[in-house]
Coordinates of C-alpha atoms and ligand atoms in Angstrom, one line a residue:
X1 CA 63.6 157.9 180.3
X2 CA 64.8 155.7 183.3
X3 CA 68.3 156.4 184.8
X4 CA 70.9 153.9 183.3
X5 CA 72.3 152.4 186.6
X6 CA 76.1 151.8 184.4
X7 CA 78.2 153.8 186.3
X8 CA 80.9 155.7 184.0
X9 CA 83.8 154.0 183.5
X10 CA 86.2 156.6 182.6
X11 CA 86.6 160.0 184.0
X12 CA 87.7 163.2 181.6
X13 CA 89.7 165.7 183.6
X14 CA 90.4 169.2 182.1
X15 CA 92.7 171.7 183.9
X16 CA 90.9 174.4 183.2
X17 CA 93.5 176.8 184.0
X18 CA 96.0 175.6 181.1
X19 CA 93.0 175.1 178.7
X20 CA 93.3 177.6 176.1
X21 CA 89.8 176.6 174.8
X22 CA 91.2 176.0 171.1
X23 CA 88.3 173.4 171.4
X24 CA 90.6 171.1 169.6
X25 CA 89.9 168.2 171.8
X26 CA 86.3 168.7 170.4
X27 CA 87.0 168.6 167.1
X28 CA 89.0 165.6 167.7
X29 CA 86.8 163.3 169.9
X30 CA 85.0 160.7 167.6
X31 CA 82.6 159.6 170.3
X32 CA 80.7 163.1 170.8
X33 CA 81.6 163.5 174.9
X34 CA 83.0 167.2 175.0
X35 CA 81.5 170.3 174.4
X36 CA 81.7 174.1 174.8
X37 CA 79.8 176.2 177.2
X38 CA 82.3 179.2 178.2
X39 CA 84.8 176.2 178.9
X40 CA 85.3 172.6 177.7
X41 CA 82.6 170.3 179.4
X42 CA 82.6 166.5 179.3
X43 CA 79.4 163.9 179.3
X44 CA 81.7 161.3 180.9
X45 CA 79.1 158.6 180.0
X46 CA 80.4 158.4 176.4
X47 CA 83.9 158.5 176.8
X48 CA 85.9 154.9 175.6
X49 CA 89.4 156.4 176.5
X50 CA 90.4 156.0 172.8
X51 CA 92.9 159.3 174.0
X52 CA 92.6 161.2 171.0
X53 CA 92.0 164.1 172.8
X54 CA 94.5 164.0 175.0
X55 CA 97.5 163.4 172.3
X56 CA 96.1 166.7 170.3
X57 CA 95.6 168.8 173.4
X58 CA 98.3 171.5 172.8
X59 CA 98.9 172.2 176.2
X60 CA 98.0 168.4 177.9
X61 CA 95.1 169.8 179.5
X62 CA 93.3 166.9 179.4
X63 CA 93.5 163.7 180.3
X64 CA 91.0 160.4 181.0
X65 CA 91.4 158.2 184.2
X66 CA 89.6 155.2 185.0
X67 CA 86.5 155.9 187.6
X68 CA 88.4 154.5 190.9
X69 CA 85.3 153.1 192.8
X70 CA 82.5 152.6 190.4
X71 CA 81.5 149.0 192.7
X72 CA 82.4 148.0 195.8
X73 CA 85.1 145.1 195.0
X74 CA 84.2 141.9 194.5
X75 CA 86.1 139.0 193.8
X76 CA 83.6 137.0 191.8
X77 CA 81.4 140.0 190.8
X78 CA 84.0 141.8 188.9
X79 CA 82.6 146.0 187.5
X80 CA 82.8 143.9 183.9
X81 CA 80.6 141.2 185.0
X82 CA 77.9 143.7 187.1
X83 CA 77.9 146.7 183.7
X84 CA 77.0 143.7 181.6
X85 CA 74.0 142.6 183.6
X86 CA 73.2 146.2 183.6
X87 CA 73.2 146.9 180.1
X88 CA 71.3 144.0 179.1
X89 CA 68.5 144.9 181.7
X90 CA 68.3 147.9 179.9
X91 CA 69.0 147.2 176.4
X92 CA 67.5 143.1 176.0
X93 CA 70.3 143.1 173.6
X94 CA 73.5 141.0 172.9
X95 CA 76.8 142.8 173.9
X96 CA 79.1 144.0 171.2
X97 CA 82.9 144.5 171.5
X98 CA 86.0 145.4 169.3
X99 CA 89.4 144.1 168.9
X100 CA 90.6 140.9 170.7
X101 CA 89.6 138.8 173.6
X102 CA 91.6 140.7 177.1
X103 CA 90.3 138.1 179.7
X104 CA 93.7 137.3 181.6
X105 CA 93.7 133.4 180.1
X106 CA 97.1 132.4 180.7
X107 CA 99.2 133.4 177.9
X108 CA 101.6 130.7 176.7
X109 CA 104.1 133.3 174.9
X110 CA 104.5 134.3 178.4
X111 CA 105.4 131.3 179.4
X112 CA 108.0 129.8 176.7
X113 CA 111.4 131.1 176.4
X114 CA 113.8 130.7 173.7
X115 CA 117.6 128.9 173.8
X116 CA 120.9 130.5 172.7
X117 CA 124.1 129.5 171.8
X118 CA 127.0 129.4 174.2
X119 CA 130.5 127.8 173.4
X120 CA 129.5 125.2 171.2
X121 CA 127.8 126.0 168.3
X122 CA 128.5 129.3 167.8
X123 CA 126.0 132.2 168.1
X124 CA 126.0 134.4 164.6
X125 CA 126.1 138.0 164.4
X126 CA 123.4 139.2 162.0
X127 CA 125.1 142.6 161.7
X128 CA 128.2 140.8 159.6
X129 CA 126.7 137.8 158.4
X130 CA 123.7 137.0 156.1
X131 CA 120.4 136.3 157.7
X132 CA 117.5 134.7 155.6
X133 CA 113.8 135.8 156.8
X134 CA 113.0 134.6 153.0
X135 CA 109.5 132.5 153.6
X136 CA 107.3 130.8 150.5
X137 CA 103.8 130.4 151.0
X138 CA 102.4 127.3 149.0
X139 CA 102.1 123.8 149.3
X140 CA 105.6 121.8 149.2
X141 CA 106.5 118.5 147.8
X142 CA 107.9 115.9 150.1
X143 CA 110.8 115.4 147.4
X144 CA 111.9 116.8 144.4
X145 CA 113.6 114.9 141.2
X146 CA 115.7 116.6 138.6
X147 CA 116.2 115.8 135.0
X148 CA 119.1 116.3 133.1
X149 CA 119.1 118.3 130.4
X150 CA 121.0 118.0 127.1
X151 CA 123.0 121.4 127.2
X152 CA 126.9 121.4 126.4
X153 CA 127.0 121.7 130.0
X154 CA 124.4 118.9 130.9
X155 CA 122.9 120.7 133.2
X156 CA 119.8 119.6 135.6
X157 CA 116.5 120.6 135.6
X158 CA 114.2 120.3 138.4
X159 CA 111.3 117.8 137.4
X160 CA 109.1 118.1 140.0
X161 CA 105.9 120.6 139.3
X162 CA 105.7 122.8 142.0
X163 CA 102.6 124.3 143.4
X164 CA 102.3 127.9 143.1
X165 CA 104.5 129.9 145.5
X166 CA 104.4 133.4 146.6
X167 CA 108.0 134.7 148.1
X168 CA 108.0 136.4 151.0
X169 CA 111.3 138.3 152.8
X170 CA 109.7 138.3 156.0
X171 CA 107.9 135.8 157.6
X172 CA 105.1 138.2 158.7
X173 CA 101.9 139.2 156.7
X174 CA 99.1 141.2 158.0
X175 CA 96.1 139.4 158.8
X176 CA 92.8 140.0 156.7
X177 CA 90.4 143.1 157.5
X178 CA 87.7 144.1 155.6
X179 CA 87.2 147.4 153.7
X180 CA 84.3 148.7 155.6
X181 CA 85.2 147.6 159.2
X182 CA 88.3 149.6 158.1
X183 CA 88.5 153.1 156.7
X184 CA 90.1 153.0 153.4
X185 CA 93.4 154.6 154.0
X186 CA 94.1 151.9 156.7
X187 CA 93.1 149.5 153.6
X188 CA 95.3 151.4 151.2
X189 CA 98.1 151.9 154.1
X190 CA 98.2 147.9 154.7
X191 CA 98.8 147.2 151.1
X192 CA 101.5 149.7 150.5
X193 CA 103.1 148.3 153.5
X194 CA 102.8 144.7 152.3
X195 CA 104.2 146.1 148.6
X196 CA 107.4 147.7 150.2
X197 CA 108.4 144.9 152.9
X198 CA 107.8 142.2 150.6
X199 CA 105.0 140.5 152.1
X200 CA 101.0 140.8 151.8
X201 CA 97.7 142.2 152.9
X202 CA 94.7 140.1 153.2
X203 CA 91.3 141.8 152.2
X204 CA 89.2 140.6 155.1
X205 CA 85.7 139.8 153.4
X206 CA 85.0 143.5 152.1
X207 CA 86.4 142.8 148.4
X208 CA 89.0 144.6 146.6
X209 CA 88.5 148.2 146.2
X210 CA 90.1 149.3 143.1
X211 CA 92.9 151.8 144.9
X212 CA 94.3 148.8 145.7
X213 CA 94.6 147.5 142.1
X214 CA 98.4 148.0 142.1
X215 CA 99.1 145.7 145.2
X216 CA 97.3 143.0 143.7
X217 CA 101.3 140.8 143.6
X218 CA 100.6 141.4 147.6
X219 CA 97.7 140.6 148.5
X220 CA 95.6 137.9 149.8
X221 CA 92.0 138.2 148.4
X222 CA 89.0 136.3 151.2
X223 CA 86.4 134.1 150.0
X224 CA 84.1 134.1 152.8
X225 CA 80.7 132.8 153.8
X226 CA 79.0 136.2 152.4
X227 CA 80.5 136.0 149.4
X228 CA 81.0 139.9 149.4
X229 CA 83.3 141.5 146.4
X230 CA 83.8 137.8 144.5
X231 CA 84.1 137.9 141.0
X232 CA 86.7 136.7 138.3
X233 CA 88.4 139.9 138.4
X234 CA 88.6 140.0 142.4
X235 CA 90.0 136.2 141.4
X236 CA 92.4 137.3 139.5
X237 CA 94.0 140.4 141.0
X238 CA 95.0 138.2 144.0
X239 CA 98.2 136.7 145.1
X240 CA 96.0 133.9 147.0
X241 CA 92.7 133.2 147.7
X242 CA 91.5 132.2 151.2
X243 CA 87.9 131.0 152.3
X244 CA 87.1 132.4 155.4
X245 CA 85.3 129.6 157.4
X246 CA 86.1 131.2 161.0
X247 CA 87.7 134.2 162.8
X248 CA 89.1 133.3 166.2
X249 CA 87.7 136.4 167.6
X250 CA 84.0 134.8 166.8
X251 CA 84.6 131.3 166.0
X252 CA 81.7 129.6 164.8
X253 CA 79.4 132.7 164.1
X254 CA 78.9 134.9 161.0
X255 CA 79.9 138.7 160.7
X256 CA 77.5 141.8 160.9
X257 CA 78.6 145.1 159.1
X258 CA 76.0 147.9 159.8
X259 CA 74.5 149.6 157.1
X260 CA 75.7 153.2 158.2
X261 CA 79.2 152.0 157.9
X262 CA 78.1 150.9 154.0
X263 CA 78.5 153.7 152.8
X264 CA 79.1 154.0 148.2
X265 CA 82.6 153.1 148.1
X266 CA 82.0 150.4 150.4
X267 CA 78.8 149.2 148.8
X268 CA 80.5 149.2 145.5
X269 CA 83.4 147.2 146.8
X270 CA 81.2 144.5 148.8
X271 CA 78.6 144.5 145.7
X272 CA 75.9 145.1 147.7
X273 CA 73.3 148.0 148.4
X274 CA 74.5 151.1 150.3
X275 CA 73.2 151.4 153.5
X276 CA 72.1 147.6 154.1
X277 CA 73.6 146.1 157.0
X278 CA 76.1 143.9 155.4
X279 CA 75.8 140.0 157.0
X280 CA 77.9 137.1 156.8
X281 CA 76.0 133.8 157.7
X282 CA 77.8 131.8 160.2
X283 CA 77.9 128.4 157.9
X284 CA 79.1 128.4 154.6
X285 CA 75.8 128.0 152.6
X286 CA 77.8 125.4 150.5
X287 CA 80.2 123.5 152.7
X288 CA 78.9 121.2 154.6
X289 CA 82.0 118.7 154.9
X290 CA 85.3 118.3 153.7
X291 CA 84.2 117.3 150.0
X292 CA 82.2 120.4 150.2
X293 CA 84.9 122.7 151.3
X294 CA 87.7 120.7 148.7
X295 CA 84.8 121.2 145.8
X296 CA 85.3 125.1 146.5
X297 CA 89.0 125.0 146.8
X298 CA 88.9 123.6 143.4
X299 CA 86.9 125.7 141.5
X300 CA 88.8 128.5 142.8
X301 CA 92.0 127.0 141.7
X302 CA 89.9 126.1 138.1
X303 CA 89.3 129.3 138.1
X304 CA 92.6 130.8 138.4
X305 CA 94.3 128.7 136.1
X306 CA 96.3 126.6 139.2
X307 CA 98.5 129.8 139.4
X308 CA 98.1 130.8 143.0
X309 CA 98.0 129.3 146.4
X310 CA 94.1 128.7 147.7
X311 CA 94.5 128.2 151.7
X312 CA 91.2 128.0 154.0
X313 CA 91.2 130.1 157.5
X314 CA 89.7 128.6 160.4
X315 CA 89.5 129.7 164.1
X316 CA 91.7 127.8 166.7
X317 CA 89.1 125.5 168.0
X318 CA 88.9 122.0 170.0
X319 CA 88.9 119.8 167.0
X320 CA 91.4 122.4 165.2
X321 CA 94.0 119.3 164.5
X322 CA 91.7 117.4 162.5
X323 CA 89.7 119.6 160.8
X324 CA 93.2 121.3 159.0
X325 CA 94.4 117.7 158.3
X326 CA 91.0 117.9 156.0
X327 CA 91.7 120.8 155.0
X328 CA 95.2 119.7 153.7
X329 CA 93.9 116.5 152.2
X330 CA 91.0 118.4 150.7
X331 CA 93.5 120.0 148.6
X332 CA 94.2 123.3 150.5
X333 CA 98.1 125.0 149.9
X334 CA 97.5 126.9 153.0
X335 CA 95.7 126.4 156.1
X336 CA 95.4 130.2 158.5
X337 CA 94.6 129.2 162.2
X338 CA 93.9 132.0 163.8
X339 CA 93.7 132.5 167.8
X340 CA 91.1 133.3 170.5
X341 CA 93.2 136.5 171.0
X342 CA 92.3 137.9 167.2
X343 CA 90.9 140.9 166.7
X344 CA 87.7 142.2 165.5
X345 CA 85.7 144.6 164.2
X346 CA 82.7 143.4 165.8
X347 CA 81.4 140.5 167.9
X348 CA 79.7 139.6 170.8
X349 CA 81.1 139.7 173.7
X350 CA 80.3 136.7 175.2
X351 CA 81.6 134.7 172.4
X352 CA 84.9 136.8 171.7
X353 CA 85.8 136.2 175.3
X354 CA 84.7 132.5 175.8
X355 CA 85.4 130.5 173.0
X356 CA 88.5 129.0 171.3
X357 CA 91.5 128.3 172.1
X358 CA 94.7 129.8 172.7
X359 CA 97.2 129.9 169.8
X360 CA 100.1 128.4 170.8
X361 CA 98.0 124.9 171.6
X362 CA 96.8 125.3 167.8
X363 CA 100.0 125.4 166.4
X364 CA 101.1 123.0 168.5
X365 CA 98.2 120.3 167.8
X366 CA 97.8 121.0 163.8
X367 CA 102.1 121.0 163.8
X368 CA 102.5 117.7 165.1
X369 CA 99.0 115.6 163.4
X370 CA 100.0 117.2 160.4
X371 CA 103.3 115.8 160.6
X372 CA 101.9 112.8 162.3
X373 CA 100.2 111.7 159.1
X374 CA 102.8 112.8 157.0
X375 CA 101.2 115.3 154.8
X376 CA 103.0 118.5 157.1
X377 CA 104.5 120.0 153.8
X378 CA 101.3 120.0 151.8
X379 CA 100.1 123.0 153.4
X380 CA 101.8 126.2 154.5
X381 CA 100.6 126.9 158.3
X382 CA 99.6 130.4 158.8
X383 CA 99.3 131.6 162.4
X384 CA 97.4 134.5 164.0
X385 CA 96.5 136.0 167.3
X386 CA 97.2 138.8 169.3
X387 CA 100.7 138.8 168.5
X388 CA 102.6 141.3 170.6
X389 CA 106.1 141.8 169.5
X390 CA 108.7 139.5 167.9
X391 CA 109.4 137.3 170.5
X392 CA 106.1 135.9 170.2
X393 CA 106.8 135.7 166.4
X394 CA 109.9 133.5 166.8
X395 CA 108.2 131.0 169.4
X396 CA 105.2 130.7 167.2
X397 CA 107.3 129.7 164.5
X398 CA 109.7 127.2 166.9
X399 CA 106.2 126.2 167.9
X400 CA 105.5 124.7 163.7
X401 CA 103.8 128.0 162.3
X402 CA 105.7 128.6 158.9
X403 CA 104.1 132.2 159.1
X404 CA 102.5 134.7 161.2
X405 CA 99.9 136.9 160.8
X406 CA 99.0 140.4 162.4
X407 CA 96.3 142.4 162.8
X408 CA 95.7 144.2 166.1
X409 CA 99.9 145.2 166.1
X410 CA 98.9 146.3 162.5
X411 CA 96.5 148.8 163.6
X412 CA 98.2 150.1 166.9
X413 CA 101.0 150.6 164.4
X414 CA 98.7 152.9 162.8
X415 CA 97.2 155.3 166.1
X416 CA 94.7 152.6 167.3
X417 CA 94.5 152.8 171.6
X418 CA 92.3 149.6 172.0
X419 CA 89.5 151.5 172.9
X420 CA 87.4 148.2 171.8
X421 CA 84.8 150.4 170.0
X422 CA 85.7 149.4 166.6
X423 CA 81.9 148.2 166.4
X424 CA 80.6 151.7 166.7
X425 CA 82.1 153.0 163.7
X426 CA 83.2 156.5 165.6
X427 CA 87.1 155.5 165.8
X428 CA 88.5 158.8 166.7
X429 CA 91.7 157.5 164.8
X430 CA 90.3 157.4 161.4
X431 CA 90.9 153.4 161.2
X432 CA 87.7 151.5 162.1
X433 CA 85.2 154.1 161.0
X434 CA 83.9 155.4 157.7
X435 CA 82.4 158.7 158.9
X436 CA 84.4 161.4 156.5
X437 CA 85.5 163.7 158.8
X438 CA 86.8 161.0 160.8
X439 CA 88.8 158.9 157.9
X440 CA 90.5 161.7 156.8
X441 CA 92.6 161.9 159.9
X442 CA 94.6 158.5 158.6
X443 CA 97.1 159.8 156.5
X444 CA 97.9 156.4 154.5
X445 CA 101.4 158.0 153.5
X446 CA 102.4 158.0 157.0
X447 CA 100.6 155.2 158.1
X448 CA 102.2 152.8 155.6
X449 CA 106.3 154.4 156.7
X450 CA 105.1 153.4 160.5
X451 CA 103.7 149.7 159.2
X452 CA 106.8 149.5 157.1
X453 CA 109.1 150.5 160.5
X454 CA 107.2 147.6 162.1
X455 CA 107.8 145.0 159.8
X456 CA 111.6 145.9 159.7
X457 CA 111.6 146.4 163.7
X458 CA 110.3 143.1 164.1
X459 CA 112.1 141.2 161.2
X460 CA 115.6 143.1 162.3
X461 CA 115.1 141.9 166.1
X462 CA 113.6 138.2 164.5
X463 CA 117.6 138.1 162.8
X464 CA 119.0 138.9 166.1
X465 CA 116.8 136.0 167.7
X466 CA 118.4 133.4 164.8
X467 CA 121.8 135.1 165.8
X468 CA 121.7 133.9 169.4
X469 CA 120.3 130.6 168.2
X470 CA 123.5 129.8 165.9
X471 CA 120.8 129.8 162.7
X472 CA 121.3 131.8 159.9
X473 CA 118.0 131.0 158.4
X474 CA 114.4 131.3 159.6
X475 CA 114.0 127.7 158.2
X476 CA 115.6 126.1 160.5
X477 CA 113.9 127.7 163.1
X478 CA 110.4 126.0 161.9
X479 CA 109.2 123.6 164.1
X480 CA 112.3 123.2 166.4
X481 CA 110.8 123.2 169.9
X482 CA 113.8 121.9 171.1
X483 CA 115.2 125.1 171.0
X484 CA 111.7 126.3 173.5
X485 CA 111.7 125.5 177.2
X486 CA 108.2 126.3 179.5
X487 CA 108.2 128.1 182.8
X488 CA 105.5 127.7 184.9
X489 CA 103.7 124.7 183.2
X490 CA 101.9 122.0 184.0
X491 CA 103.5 118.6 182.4
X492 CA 99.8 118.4 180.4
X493 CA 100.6 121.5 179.0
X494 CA 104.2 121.2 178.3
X495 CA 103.1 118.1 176.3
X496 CA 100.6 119.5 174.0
X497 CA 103.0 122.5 173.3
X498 CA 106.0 119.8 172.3
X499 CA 108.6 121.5 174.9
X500 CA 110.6 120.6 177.8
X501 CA 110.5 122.2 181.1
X502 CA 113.2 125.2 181.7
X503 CA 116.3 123.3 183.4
X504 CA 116.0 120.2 181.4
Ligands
SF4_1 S1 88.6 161.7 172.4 FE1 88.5 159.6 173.3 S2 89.4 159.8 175.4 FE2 88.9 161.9 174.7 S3 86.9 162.4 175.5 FE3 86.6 161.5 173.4 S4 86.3 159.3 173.8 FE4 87.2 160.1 175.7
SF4_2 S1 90.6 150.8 165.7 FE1 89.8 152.7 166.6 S2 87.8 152.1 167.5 FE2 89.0 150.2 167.2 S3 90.1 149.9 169.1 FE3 91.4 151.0 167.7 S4 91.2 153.2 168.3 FE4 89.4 152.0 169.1

């Protein structure tokens, strides 16, 4: 066999004189790099830096650093750019990755900042007053009339039909991942979650497996193009349907699940074959415009009665403005726009890290056409996309997003280090894999208490955000980029995101 010329990129070190040779970092490494001969020995070549092995090391006798001088530096040929080349000599293949794009794109969190009350307008202390995260998902009329009705009291009834509604006391929902890219206790952990805080799951396009039957008030079930899982009964165990049509990780490309990760429970749950590779064409075999895609978000709403929300998912693209003004008009109650930062379990690299568009500029752009043409409340706007913490939460919502959805906070919630090898299916952490040994490390008890702790975290510190902006409501947050200023921005930029520069 010819010598790959890929240099390794990370290094294992093992202080041999505090290793007890338990072998426990063995036992724990999903990615097969150590071994045992009369001490603990490491084929460096393997190792992702997922750090499993490191956290269980009972005496921290082992640790991974990044191989210092694998190339001579080089601005424009960067160690990334040269290992690709490399591997695809070797290989003639297309490069996979996991999780979200990291190419340092500027990120437009980083570069909004939220107001706050001084003098006037009092801030509000969310410690003694009441602070409402409560969020409805659904389409909303523009008005509503009221009838009376003939009581002793003549009281008033509300005459307006409203579309279904799901309530939510937090404005954050996790974003969909399928059974099968995901172990099922990260699965079963998410819904939990979702059931305690309030809020929902989304099933990614791997169906429903029946554990999570009892979640079903919580959870978002997908349509997507591979139909996987979809039957009445998937129908009708959901809170709300979504069709998938893109993934801002891979926008414009289908989805690939290997057979060796469909495994019976999996097979069962998708409806397909074990051991086939599982594949999601890129198109929509049936949608081929807007009439296509309304036809679809009719006869799922036929076929649930009208009683729940049907919303369409697209990647943050170009065109991303006008395409969920269709989707609105074609009868959608929810339109998810999800980033070029969203995670993955698989895709190729070159798409993950090269096309899309940032987040913010999608919320921005569908925001203001939708209200443009005057049809903003028809559809709930449902955001996603690498966010990080709160803060990005609160300007995403100033920015017009009514919700926000995570997936990559989700999962390092639950253990997972970004190693990026969600693809292989050897996750060390028991999340993206479906090898046995390897899923029963994911205890969903205590991952749902963590995902729990980070929905409160986030929705506590969200409160404290209205606070400072004299709001008591996250309402009146929505779509007030007035209360946003931009450091460090072009006036192009500043523009499309709606927001003043910092000092005006
Ligand atoms: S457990 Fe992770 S960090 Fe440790 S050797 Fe294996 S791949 Fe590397
Ligand atoms: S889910 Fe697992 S394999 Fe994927 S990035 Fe996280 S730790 Fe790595």
């Amino acid at each position: 066999m010819t010598k790959t010329l890929i240099p390794n990129e990370f290094l294992v070190k093992i202080d041999h004189i505090r290793c007890r040779r338990c072998k426990r970092c063995i036992l724990n490494c999903g990615f097969g790099v150590l071994n045992f001969q009369d001490r603990i020995v490491a084929d460096h070549s393997k190792c992702v830096a997922c750090h499993r092995c490191a956290t269980f090391c009972p005496e921290g006798a082992i640790w991974i650093e990044r191989n210092p001088l694998c190339f001579k530096p080089n601005a424009h040929w960067t160690p990334e750019s040269i290992k690709a080349i490399y591997k695809q000599a070797e290989t003639g293949g297309v490069l996979l990755t996991g999780m979200g794009n990291d190419r340092p794109y500027v990120n437009y969190f980083d570069h909004l900042v939220l107001d706050a009350c001084q003098v006037t307008n009092p801030s509000i202390d969310p410690l003694r007053e009441p602070m409402e995260l409560r969020t409805y998902l659904g389409s909303k009329p523009n008005s509503l009339q009221v009838e009376t009705v003939e009581t002793k009291e003549g009281s008033y009834a509300l005459a307006t039909r409203l579309s279904p509604q799901i309530k939510l006391e937090t404005p954050i929902i996790f974003a969909g991942m399928s059974f099968g890219s995901i172990s099922l206790p990260a699965h079963k952990a998410l819904a939990r979650a979702a059931h305690l805080s309030g809020t929902l799951m989304n099933t990614g396009e791997g169906g429903l497996h029946r554990e999570l039957y009892p979640y079903s008030s919580n959870i978002i079930v997908q349509v997507a193009s591979g139909r996987f899982g979809v039957n009445q009964e998937y129908l009708d165990r959901a809170a709300a349907i979504e069709i998938k049509i893109g993934q801002g990780a891979k926008p414009g490309i289908g989805g690939h699940l290997p057979g060796e990760k469909v495994n019976q429970e999996v097979s069962q749950t998708r409806m397909i074959p074990a051991g086939t590779d599982a594949l999601s064409p890129a198109p929509h075999h049936d949608i081929y415009s807007i009439e296509d895609l309304s036809q679809l978000i009719y006869a799922l709403k036929e076929a649930t009665r009208y009683t729940k929300p049907v919303g369409v998912k697209i990647s943050a693209v170009h065109n991303a403005a006008a395409i969920a003004s269709g989707i609105a008009r074609a009868g959608a109650d929810f339109v998810y726009l999800d980033g070029f930062r969203g995670g993955t379990g698989a895709a190729p690299t070159i798409i993950r890290d090269h096309v899309g568009i940032p987040i913010e500029m999608a919320i921005a752009a569908v925001d203001d056409r939708l209200r443009q043409e005057g049809i903003r409340n028809q559809v709930s706007l449902i955001a996603a996309g690498g966010f990080r913490h709160s803060g990005d939460v609160a300007k995403a919502i100033a920015l017009g997003a009514d919700i926000v959805a995570i997936g990559t906070a989700a999962l390092i919630a639950m253990g997972c280090r970004l190693c990026q090898k969600c693809y292989t299916g050897n996750c060390s952490w028991g999340i993206a894999t479906q090898r046995p040994e390897l899923v029963q490390r994911l205890d969903p008890e205590e991952a749902t208490e963590r995902l729990v702790n980070l929905l409160r975290g986030w929705s506590l510190e969200l409160k404290e955000i209205l606070g400072a902006l004299g709001v008591n409501a996250v309402e009146s947050l929505r779509g007030s980029r007035e209360r946003l200023r931009g450091i460090g921005l072009n006036q192009v930029e500043l523009e499309i995101l709606g927001v003043k520069p910092a000092g005006r």
